[in-house]
């Protein structure tokens, strides 16, 4: 990409005035203030064309999602968004694409008070690569770590499960064409809304948390490993996305237990915190479900609708199985 074009792209699509307390786009570094007694939480997620999104995806949705998946990581730590940076590799300068992409990105940045304060823009003939870094702040020692769960804790999830996986299967042709089902699930895949406010207010209420980017079982397993405990889940307590009603039970189960790209929070909290969890959930209009509890030992049991343990090993522990894992 010749340098004139690169600067033009940055100026037109990415340079926005930073809040007065920050130095944003235009210098060698952005400068951010940090509140006394807080830590910076930093996370980066990349989206690669063909691996994480289809080349023809709506660029406005892609801009939204590139930031959303990163904000979800901040939410999972209980951190408040401060600012973000965007590294973008493009095969060509396509103004219609850049306008829609940047509009989608800035709209979510504005809504979540997470301004774009820097980045890098390069040429890449192989396709679009997007790398976003978010920075947030969280009170020292208050972040929701994966290793903080305790035996006896309740296990909770926000929102509903399963829709993004069904949309992905439809778009990849792994399920027979079904325009109605795609219409009902696609938004969950392409425009997830991170739990950015709810996550912050779980600080002091929840103990451990993470977001379900790789599937409930696989992600919950990270908490179990880090916190040295086991989990028992009631399948019937899992919140199923309404669009999945009517699908074959095996498909519902696979989508809910192993489907990735959910960007809901899975968290643990002591049973004495139940009322508080519900109060925070009500305050931010986030549905929450208590799906099981942590027990002593190792591993993960899912008690099926018939009261018999489900075969969890067939779900969620092989996320390269299907090629594209959005
Ligand atoms: P440098 O050569 O010092 O890294 P660049 O010429 O790459 O600076 O970028 C100029 C300015 O534009 C920097 O402040 C940088 O952070 C910002 N910038 C570059 N690309 C992007 C982008 N995609 N989004 C936001 N800011 C960007
Ligand atoms: Mg640069």
Short mmCIF file of N, CA and C in Angstrom, two decimals, residues 233-308:
data_model
loop_
_atom_site.label_atom_id
_atom_site.label_comp_id
_atom_site.label_asym_id
_atom_site.label_seq_id
_atom_site.Cartn_x
_atom_site.Cartn_y
_atom_site.Cartn_z
N UNK A 233 -23.05 -30.11 35.69
CA UNK A 233 -23.98 -29.24 34.96
C UNK A 233 -25.29 -30.01 34.75
N UNK A 234 -26.40 -29.30 34.87
CA UNK A 234 -27.71 -29.89 34.52
C UNK A 234 -28.05 -29.44 33.11
N UNK A 235 -28.13 -30.37 32.19
CA UNK A 235 -28.42 -29.96 30.81
C UNK A 235 -29.72 -29.16 30.73
N UNK A 236 -30.71 -29.59 31.49
CA UNK A 236 -32.02 -28.92 31.45
C UNK A 236 -31.97 -27.47 31.91
N UNK A 237 -30.92 -27.11 32.65
CA UNK A 237 -30.81 -25.73 33.14
C UNK A 237 -30.16 -24.80 32.12
N UNK A 238 -29.62 -25.38 31.03
CA UNK A 238 -28.93 -24.54 30.04
C UNK A 238 -29.95 -23.71 29.26
N UNK A 239 -29.66 -22.43 29.06
CA UNK A 239 -30.59 -21.56 28.34
C UNK A 239 -30.42 -21.73 26.83
N UNK A 240 -31.40 -22.34 26.19
CA UNK A 240 -31.30 -22.59 24.75
C UNK A 240 -31.83 -21.38 23.97
N UNK A 241 -31.10 -20.99 22.93
CA UNK A 241 -31.59 -19.92 22.07
C UNK A 241 -32.94 -20.36 21.48
N UNK A 242 -33.96 -19.49 21.51
CA UNK A 242 -35.29 -19.89 21.04
C UNK A 242 -35.28 -20.44 19.61
N UNK A 243 -34.36 -19.93 18.78
CA UNK A 243 -34.33 -20.37 17.37
C UNK A 243 -34.04 -21.86 17.24
N UNK A 244 -33.49 -22.48 18.30
CA UNK A 244 -33.11 -23.90 18.21
C UNK A 244 -34.28 -24.85 18.49
N UNK A 245 -35.40 -24.29 18.97
CA UNK A 245 -36.56 -25.14 19.25
C UNK A 245 -36.95 -25.85 17.96
N UNK A 246 -37.24 -27.13 18.06
CA UNK A 246 -37.65 -27.85 16.87
C UNK A 246 -36.51 -28.56 16.15
N UNK A 247 -35.26 -28.24 16.49
CA UNK A 247 -34.13 -28.95 15.87
C UNK A 247 -33.94 -30.30 16.58
N UNK A 248 -33.24 -31.20 15.92
CA UNK A 248 -32.97 -32.51 16.52
C UNK A 248 -32.24 -32.33 17.84
N UNK A 249 -32.59 -33.12 18.87
CA UNK A 249 -31.96 -32.96 20.18
C UNK A 249 -30.43 -33.05 20.13
N UNK A 250 -29.88 -33.93 19.29
CA UNK A 250 -28.41 -34.06 19.23
C UNK A 250 -27.78 -32.77 18.73
N UNK A 251 -28.47 -32.13 17.78
CA UNK A 251 -27.96 -30.88 17.23
C UNK A 251 -28.05 -29.76 18.26
N UNK A 252 -29.17 -29.71 18.98
CA UNK A 252 -29.32 -28.71 20.05
C UNK A 252 -28.21 -28.89 21.08
N UNK A 253 -27.97 -30.14 21.45
CA UNK A 253 -26.97 -30.42 22.48
C UNK A 253 -25.58 -30.01 22.02
N UNK A 254 -25.23 -30.39 20.80
CA UNK A 254 -23.90 -30.05 20.28
C UNK A 254 -23.73 -28.54 20.21
N UNK A 255 -24.76 -27.84 19.72
CA UNK A 255 -24.65 -26.38 19.56
C UNK A 255 -24.53 -25.69 20.91
N UNK A 256 -25.28 -26.17 21.91
CA UNK A 256 -25.26 -25.50 23.22
C UNK A 256 -24.02 -25.83 24.03
N UNK A 257 -23.56 -27.07 23.94
CA UNK A 257 -22.42 -27.48 24.78
C UNK A 257 -21.08 -27.17 24.13
N UNK A 258 -21.02 -27.25 22.81
CA UNK A 258 -19.73 -27.13 22.13
C UNK A 258 -19.64 -25.96 21.18
N UNK A 259 -20.78 -25.35 20.84
CA UNK A 259 -20.76 -24.27 19.86
C UNK A 259 -19.99 -23.06 20.38
N UNK A 260 -19.10 -22.52 19.56
CA UNK A 260 -18.29 -21.38 19.96
C UNK A 260 -18.92 -20.07 19.53
N UNK A 261 -18.11 -18.99 19.67
CA UNK A 261 -18.52 -17.68 19.18
C UNK A 261 -19.74 -17.12 19.90
N UNK A 262 -19.90 -17.49 21.17
CA UNK A 262 -21.12 -17.12 21.88
C UNK A 262 -21.00 -15.74 22.55
N UNK A 263 -19.83 -15.44 23.10
CA UNK A 263 -19.57 -14.15 23.75
C UNK A 263 -20.54 -13.83 24.87
N UNK A 264 -21.01 -14.89 25.50
CA UNK A 264 -21.71 -14.74 26.77
C UNK A 264 -20.68 -15.02 27.87
N UNK A 265 -21.03 -14.67 29.10
CA UNK A 265 -20.12 -14.92 30.21
C UNK A 265 -20.53 -16.19 30.94
N UNK A 266 -19.55 -17.00 31.28
CA UNK A 266 -19.76 -18.13 32.19
C UNK A 266 -18.98 -17.76 33.45
N UNK A 267 -19.66 -17.78 34.59
CA UNK A 267 -18.98 -17.34 35.81
C UNK A 267 -19.43 -18.16 37.01
N UNK A 268 -18.62 -18.13 38.03
CA UNK A 268 -18.98 -18.84 39.25
C UNK A 268 -19.15 -17.82 40.38
N UNK A 269 -20.02 -18.16 41.31
CA UNK A 269 -20.25 -17.28 42.46
C UNK A 269 -20.71 -18.15 43.63
N UNK A 270 -20.39 -17.72 44.83
CA UNK A 270 -20.83 -18.46 46.01
C UNK A 270 -22.36 -18.47 46.06
N UNK A 271 -22.95 -19.55 46.56
CA UNK A 271 -24.43 -19.59 46.66
C UNK A 271 -25.02 -18.41 47.43
N UNK A 272 -24.30 -17.84 48.39
CA UNK A 272 -24.86 -16.68 49.12
C UNK A 272 -24.99 -15.45 48.23
N UNK A 273 -24.40 -15.49 47.05
CA UNK A 273 -24.45 -14.33 46.13
C UNK A 273 -25.61 -14.41 45.13
N UNK A 274 -26.46 -15.43 45.26
CA UNK A 274 -27.50 -15.62 44.23
C UNK A 274 -28.34 -14.37 44.00
N UNK A 275 -28.79 -13.78 45.10
CA UNK A 275 -29.64 -12.59 44.99
C UNK A 275 -28.89 -11.46 44.28
N UNK A 276 -27.61 -11.31 44.66
CA UNK A 276 -26.82 -10.23 44.07
C UNK A 276 -26.61 -10.44 42.58
N UNK A 277 -26.33 -11.69 42.18
CA UNK A 277 -26.16 -11.98 40.75
C UNK A 277 -27.44 -11.60 40.01
N UNK A 278 -28.58 -12.00 40.58
CA UNK A 278 -29.86 -11.70 39.93
C UNK A 278 -30.10 -10.19 39.87
N UNK A 279 -29.69 -9.48 40.91
CA UNK A 279 -29.90 -8.03 40.94
C UNK A 279 -29.07 -7.34 39.86
N UNK A 280 -27.79 -7.74 39.71
CA UNK A 280 -26.94 -7.13 38.67
C UNK A 280 -27.50 -7.47 37.29
N UNK A 281 -27.96 -8.71 37.14
CA UNK A 281 -28.52 -9.15 35.86
C UNK A 281 -29.75 -8.31 35.50
N UNK A 282 -30.61 -8.07 36.50
CA UNK A 282 -31.81 -7.25 36.27
C UNK A 282 -31.42 -5.83 35.89
N UNK A 283 -30.43 -5.31 36.62
CA UNK A 283 -30.02 -3.92 36.40
C UNK A 283 -29.58 -3.69 34.95
N UNK A 284 -28.88 -4.69 34.37
CA UNK A 284 -28.38 -4.52 33.00
C UNK A 284 -29.19 -5.31 31.99
N UNK A 285 -30.38 -5.79 32.41
CA UNK A 285 -31.29 -6.51 31.51
C UNK A 285 -30.61 -7.67 30.81
N UNK A 286 -29.78 -8.40 31.58
CA UNK A 286 -29.08 -9.56 31.03
C UNK A 286 -29.72 -10.81 31.64
N UNK A 287 -30.26 -11.71 30.82
CA UNK A 287 -30.78 -12.96 31.38
C UNK A 287 -29.63 -13.79 31.93
N UNK A 288 -29.82 -14.40 33.10
CA UNK A 288 -28.79 -15.30 33.62
C UNK A 288 -29.43 -16.62 34.02
N UNK A 289 -28.68 -17.69 33.90
CA UNK A 289 -29.15 -19.03 34.28
C UNK A 289 -28.11 -19.70 35.17
N UNK A 290 -28.60 -20.33 36.22
CA UNK A 290 -27.71 -21.09 37.12
C UNK A 290 -27.72 -22.52 36.59
N UNK A 291 -26.58 -22.98 36.07
CA UNK A 291 -26.56 -24.22 35.29
C UNK A 291 -25.93 -25.39 36.02
N UNK A 292 -25.35 -25.17 37.19
CA UNK A 292 -24.73 -26.28 37.90
C UNK A 292 -23.86 -25.77 39.03
N UNK A 293 -22.96 -26.62 39.50
CA UNK A 293 -22.10 -26.19 40.59
C UNK A 293 -20.73 -26.86 40.50
N UNK A 294 -19.80 -26.29 41.25
CA UNK A 294 -18.44 -26.82 41.28
C UNK A 294 -18.33 -27.82 42.42
N UNK A 295 -17.69 -28.93 42.13
CA UNK A 295 -17.52 -29.98 43.14
C UNK A 295 -16.05 -30.36 43.21
N UNK A 296 -15.74 -31.18 44.22
CA UNK A 296 -14.36 -31.60 44.37
C UNK A 296 -13.99 -32.61 43.29
N UNK A 297 -12.72 -32.65 42.92
CA UNK A 297 -12.25 -33.65 41.96
C UNK A 297 -11.84 -33.03 40.65
N UNK A 298 -11.97 -33.82 39.59
CA UNK A 298 -11.53 -33.38 38.26
C UNK A 298 -12.61 -33.67 37.26
N UNK A 299 -12.69 -32.88 36.22
CA UNK A 299 -13.57 -33.20 35.10
C UNK A 299 -14.93 -32.52 35.18
N UNK A 300 -15.76 -32.90 34.25
CA UNK A 300 -17.01 -32.18 34.02
C UNK A 300 -18.10 -33.20 33.73
N UNK A 301 -19.16 -33.18 34.54
CA UNK A 301 -20.32 -34.06 34.29
C UNK A 301 -21.48 -33.22 33.81
N UNK A 302 -22.15 -33.69 32.79
CA UNK A 302 -23.39 -33.04 32.36
C UNK A 302 -24.50 -34.06 32.54
N UNK A 303 -25.43 -33.76 33.45
CA UNK A 303 -26.54 -34.66 33.69
C UNK A 303 -27.62 -34.36 32.64
N UNK A 304 -27.93 -35.36 31.84
CA UNK A 304 -28.86 -35.18 30.73
C UNK A 304 -30.30 -35.08 31.19
N UNK A 305 -31.20 -34.76 30.26
CA UNK A 305 -32.62 -34.59 30.60
C UNK A 305 -33.21 -35.85 31.23
N UNK A 306 -32.64 -37.02 30.91
CA UNK A 306 -33.15 -38.29 31.46
C UNK A 306 -32.48 -38.65 32.77
N UNK A 307 -31.65 -37.75 33.31
CA UNK A 307 -30.98 -38.02 34.58
C UNK A 307 -29.69 -38.82 34.44
N UNK A 308 -29.38 -39.19 33.21
CA UNK A 308 -28.16 -39.97 32.96
C UNK A 308 -27.06 -39.03 32.46
#
